[in-house]
Short mmCIF file of C-alpha atoms in Angstrom, two decimals:
data_model
loop_
_atom_site.label_atom_id
_atom_site.label_comp_id
_atom_site.label_asym_id
_atom_site.label_seq_id
_atom_site.Cartn_x
_atom_site.Cartn_y
_atom_site.Cartn_z
CA UNK A 178 83.39 104.40 115.71
CA UNK A 179 86.86 103.36 118.20
CA UNK A 180 85.86 99.43 116.90
CA UNK A 181 86.30 100.40 113.73
CA UNK A 182 88.98 102.38 113.72
CA UNK A 183 91.04 98.90 115.49
CA UNK A 184 89.98 96.80 112.91
CA UNK A 185 91.19 99.69 110.21
CA UNK A 186 94.53 99.53 111.83
CA UNK A 187 94.68 96.22 112.43
CA UNK A 188 93.75 95.22 108.50
CA UNK A 189 96.75 97.44 107.65
CA UNK A 190 99.09 96.35 109.53
CA UNK A 191 98.75 93.00 108.68
CA UNK A 192 98.67 93.58 104.93
CA UNK A 193 101.60 95.82 105.47
CA UNK A 194 103.53 92.49 107.18
CA UNK A 195 102.16 90.33 103.13
CA UNK A 196 103.57 92.95 101.71
CA UNK A 197 106.54 93.43 102.79
CA UNK A 198 107.59 89.88 103.04
CA UNK A 199 107.13 90.01 106.83
CA UNK A 200 104.71 86.72 106.00
CA UNK A 201 106.20 85.60 102.85
CA UNK A 202 103.90 84.18 99.82
CA UNK A 203 102.77 80.90 100.63
CA UNK A 204 103.76 80.95 103.85
CA UNK A 205 100.64 79.77 107.04
CA UNK A 206 99.70 82.53 108.90
CA UNK A 207 97.34 82.49 112.43
CA UNK A 208 95.15 84.06 114.29
CA UNK A 209 97.09 83.18 117.23
CA UNK A 210 100.72 84.52 115.94
CA UNK A 211 99.26 88.03 114.88
CA UNK A 212 97.64 88.13 118.27
CA UNK A 213 101.50 88.38 119.40
CA UNK A 214 102.28 90.55 117.19
CA UNK A 215 100.12 92.96 117.12
CA UNK A 216 99.15 92.63 120.18
CA UNK A 217 95.16 92.59 119.60
CA UNK A 218 92.21 90.47 120.11
CA UNK A 219 90.94 87.77 117.52
CA UNK A 220 87.85 89.82 116.70
CA UNK A 221 89.74 92.71 114.11
CA UNK A 222 92.09 89.71 113.45
CA UNK A 223 89.35 87.38 111.96
CA UNK A 224 87.24 90.59 110.32
CA UNK A 225 90.77 91.74 108.38
CA UNK A 226 91.61 88.86 107.34
CA UNK A 227 88.02 88.11 105.90
CA UNK A 228 89.18 91.87 104.37
CA UNK A 229 92.58 89.82 103.14
CA UNK A 230 90.97 87.34 101.53
CA UNK A 231 87.85 89.36 99.56
CA UNK A 232 91.27 91.04 97.56
CA UNK A 233 93.40 87.39 97.32
CA UNK A 234 96.31 88.69 99.67
CA UNK A 235 95.35 85.16 101.60
CA UNK A 236 93.61 81.98 101.44
CA UNK A 237 91.26 80.11 103.74
CA UNK A 238 91.47 76.60 103.29
CA UNK A 239 89.13 74.50 105.33
CA UNK A 240 90.67 72.14 108.34
CA UNK A 241 94.31 73.88 107.15
CA UNK A 242 94.24 76.94 107.84
CA UNK A 243 94.65 80.58 106.20
CA UNK A 244 98.09 81.38 103.98
CA UNK A 245 99.92 84.14 102.17
CA UNK A 246 98.89 83.99 98.83
CA UNK A 247 101.56 82.22 96.55
CA UNK A 248 101.50 82.33 92.30
CA UNK A 249 103.10 79.88 90.35
CA UNK A 250 104.36 79.99 87.09
CA UNK A 251 101.42 80.38 85.19
CA UNK A 252 99.15 82.13 86.97
CA UNK A 253 101.85 85.20 87.44
CA UNK A 254 102.43 84.84 83.30
CA UNK A 255 98.30 85.47 83.39
CA UNK A 256 98.58 88.50 86.11
CA UNK A 257 101.98 90.47 84.58
CA UNK A 258 99.78 89.81 80.81
CA UNK A 259 96.87 92.33 82.85
CA UNK A 260 98.89 94.14 83.52
CA UNK A 261 100.82 95.53 80.71
CA UNK A 262 96.76 95.62 78.76
CA UNK A 263 95.55 98.08 81.92
CA UNK A 264 98.72 99.54 82.58
CA UNK A 265 99.69 100.96 79.40
CA UNK A 266 96.26 101.88 77.98
CA UNK A 267 95.80 103.54 81.21
CA UNK A 268 98.91 105.12 80.96
CA UNK A 269 98.14 106.28 76.92
CA UNK A 270 94.77 107.44 77.84
CA UNK A 271 96.67 109.35 80.71
CA UNK A 272 99.56 111.08 77.94
CA UNK A 273 95.72 112.63 76.08
CA UNK A 274 94.29 113.92 79.28
CA UNK A 275 97.21 115.43 81.93
CA UNK A 276 100.78 114.73 80.14
CA UNK A 277 102.83 117.30 81.47
CA UNK A 278 101.53 116.77 84.92
CA UNK A 279 102.47 113.03 83.95
CA UNK A 280 106.35 114.20 82.83
CA UNK A 281 106.37 115.92 85.84
CA UNK A 282 105.20 113.68 87.99
CA UNK A 283 107.64 110.23 86.35
CA UNK A 284 110.28 112.49 86.45
CA UNK A 285 110.25 113.68 89.98
CA UNK A 286 109.98 109.58 90.58
CA UNK A 287 113.24 108.79 88.11
CA UNK A 288 115.24 111.10 90.20
CA UNK A 289 113.97 109.89 93.76
CA UNK A 290 114.48 106.66 92.54
CA UNK A 291 117.90 106.74 90.68
CA UNK A 292 119.37 108.38 94.50
CA UNK A 293 117.68 104.88 95.69
CA UNK A 294 119.91 103.20 94.03
CA UNK A 295 122.96 104.85 94.53
CA UNK A 296 122.66 104.79 98.57
CA UNK A 297 121.09 101.50 98.61
CA UNK A 298 117.84 101.85 100.33
CA UNK A 299 116.17 99.37 98.02
CA UNK A 300 113.04 99.54 100.22
CA UNK A 301 112.53 103.18 99.41
CA UNK A 302 113.54 102.42 96.13
CA UNK A 303 110.44 99.67 94.85
CA UNK A 304 107.87 101.78 97.25
CA UNK A 305 108.77 104.48 94.17
CA UNK A 306 108.19 101.26 91.59
CA UNK A 307 104.87 100.98 92.97
CA UNK A 308 103.80 104.74 92.72
CA UNK A 309 105.76 104.73 89.43
CA UNK A 310 103.06 102.38 87.84
CA UNK A 311 100.33 104.42 89.91
CA UNK A 312 101.23 107.11 88.40
CA UNK A 313 100.89 105.64 84.74
CA UNK A 314 97.10 104.88 85.93
CA UNK A 315 95.73 107.34 87.96
CA UNK A 316 95.42 110.30 85.76
CA UNK A 317 93.49 108.28 82.92
CA UNK A 318 89.91 109.44 83.82
CA UNK A 319 88.58 106.27 83.14
CA UNK A 320 87.62 104.62 86.77
CA UNK A 321 87.32 101.33 85.14
CA UNK A 322 91.41 100.83 84.27
CA UNK A 323 91.91 102.69 88.15
CA UNK A 324 89.30 99.98 89.83
CA UNK A 325 91.56 97.53 87.53
CA UNK A 326 94.89 98.42 89.26
CA UNK A 327 93.63 98.78 92.29
CA UNK A 328 92.37 95.51 92.16
CA UNK A 329 95.48 93.63 92.35
CA UNK A 330 98.47 96.74 93.35
CA UNK A 331 99.14 94.94 96.46
CA UNK A 332 99.34 91.43 94.99
CA UNK A 333 102.49 92.78 92.71
CA UNK A 334 103.61 94.69 95.08
CA UNK A 335 104.49 91.64 97.21
CA UNK A 336 106.09 90.36 93.93
CA UNK A 337 107.84 92.91 93.51
CA UNK A 338 109.37 92.93 97.37
CA UNK A 339 109.84 89.26 96.96
CA UNK A 340 112.20 89.61 93.79
CA UNK A 341 113.90 93.51 94.67
CA UNK A 342 116.63 92.36 96.61
CA UNK A 343 118.84 91.40 93.42
CA UNK A 344 120.69 94.03 92.58
CA UNK A 345 120.76 93.08 89.11
CA UNK A 346 117.04 92.91 88.12
CA UNK A 347 116.93 95.87 90.14
CA UNK A 348 119.50 98.13 87.99
CA UNK A 349 118.07 97.30 85.25
CA UNK A 350 114.49 98.47 86.25
CA UNK A 351 115.78 101.57 86.80
CA UNK A 352 116.89 101.90 83.47
CA UNK A 353 113.93 100.52 81.65
CA UNK A 354 112.23 103.04 83.39
CA UNK A 355 114.00 105.71 82.53
CA UNK A 356 113.04 105.26 79.68
CA UNK A 357 109.99 104.88 80.00
CA UNK A 358 109.71 108.38 81.21
CA UNK A 359 111.91 109.42 78.35
CA UNK A 360 109.14 108.21 76.46
CA UNK A 361 106.52 109.93 78.42
CA UNK A 362 108.34 113.05 77.74
CA UNK A 363 108.16 112.60 74.23
CA UNK A 364 104.91 111.44 73.63
CA UNK A 365 105.69 108.76 71.51
CA UNK A 366 103.39 105.95 72.41
CA UNK A 367 104.35 103.33 70.36
CA UNK A 368 107.72 103.09 71.51
CA UNK A 369 106.25 103.49 75.07
CA UNK A 370 104.35 99.91 74.35
CA UNK A 371 106.74 98.04 73.25
CA UNK A 372 109.49 98.93 76.35
CA UNK A 373 106.52 98.73 78.28
CA UNK A 374 106.31 94.99 77.07
CA UNK A 375 109.88 94.89 78.02
CA UNK A 376 109.43 95.65 81.13
CA UNK A 377 106.82 93.93 82.45
CA UNK A 378 106.07 90.29 80.09
CA UNK A 379 108.18 87.01 80.16
CA UNK A 380 108.51 86.43 76.71
CA UNK A 381 110.01 89.68 75.89
CA UNK A 382 113.00 89.29 78.45
CA UNK A 383 111.53 90.99 81.57
CA UNK A 384 112.85 90.37 84.99
CA UNK A 385 109.87 89.41 86.43
CA UNK A 386 110.51 86.03 84.51
CA UNK A 387 107.80 83.58 86.40
CA UNK A 388 111.11 80.91 86.97
CA UNK A 389 112.56 83.79 88.94
CA UNK A 390 109.87 83.72 91.49
CA UNK A 391 109.69 79.95 92.53
CA UNK A 392 112.34 80.07 94.73
CA UNK A 393 111.43 83.03 96.92
CA UNK A 394 108.17 81.46 97.58
CA UNK A 395 107.35 79.05 100.40
CA UNK A 396 106.07 75.88 99.49
#
C-alpha cells in the first residue's frame, strides 16, 4: 500500500512538472535528473514514466532516452480540431441536460478569471481556463465524450501553459470565454459553435495558431 502511494505521488509530481513547463515540451529528462529533483529512488520514477508514456506526455526513444512530448504544427492543428468536435458537442449536451448548473459554474469561473487577470495571477488564470473547458464536458452525460476529453486534457494543459505568458493572448482568451459564457446563458447553440471555432481553430483566427508554439518548444 505504501509503495503504491509513493508511486502515485511520484507520478503526479512528474506530471505536474511537465504540465507547468518546469520540464519544457521536447526536453530530455532522465531518471537521474528526476531522482535529484524529487528525492526518490528509481523504481517509482520508472513506473511513473511508463504511465506518462501511455498518456503520451513523454516519449521513450530507444538508445536516446526519455523526452517530454512535443507537437509540430500539423499535430497541434489535428488536436485542436479534435478538441473542437469533442468539447463543442459535449457542451451542447451539457446545456440540454444541466443548463442551469453549467451556466452557474461557468459564470463563477469567468468572474474568477477576470480577477486573476486584473491582479496578474497568470497561473491561477490558466488553471481556471482548464476548469472552464472541463466544465463544458463533465456534465454532458456521455462517458465517451468525457473519456475522450480526459485523454488529451493534460497535453492541452501543457500547451496552454506553454503559450500562456503572452498578455495579448490572455486578454483575447478572457474576452472569448466571456462571450462563450454569454451564449451559454442565452442557450444560443449556433452562436456558441461559431464562437468556439474562433476560440480553438487556427484557421478561424485562434490564438492557438500552431506557428505560435514552435518557438516555445525545445528541439
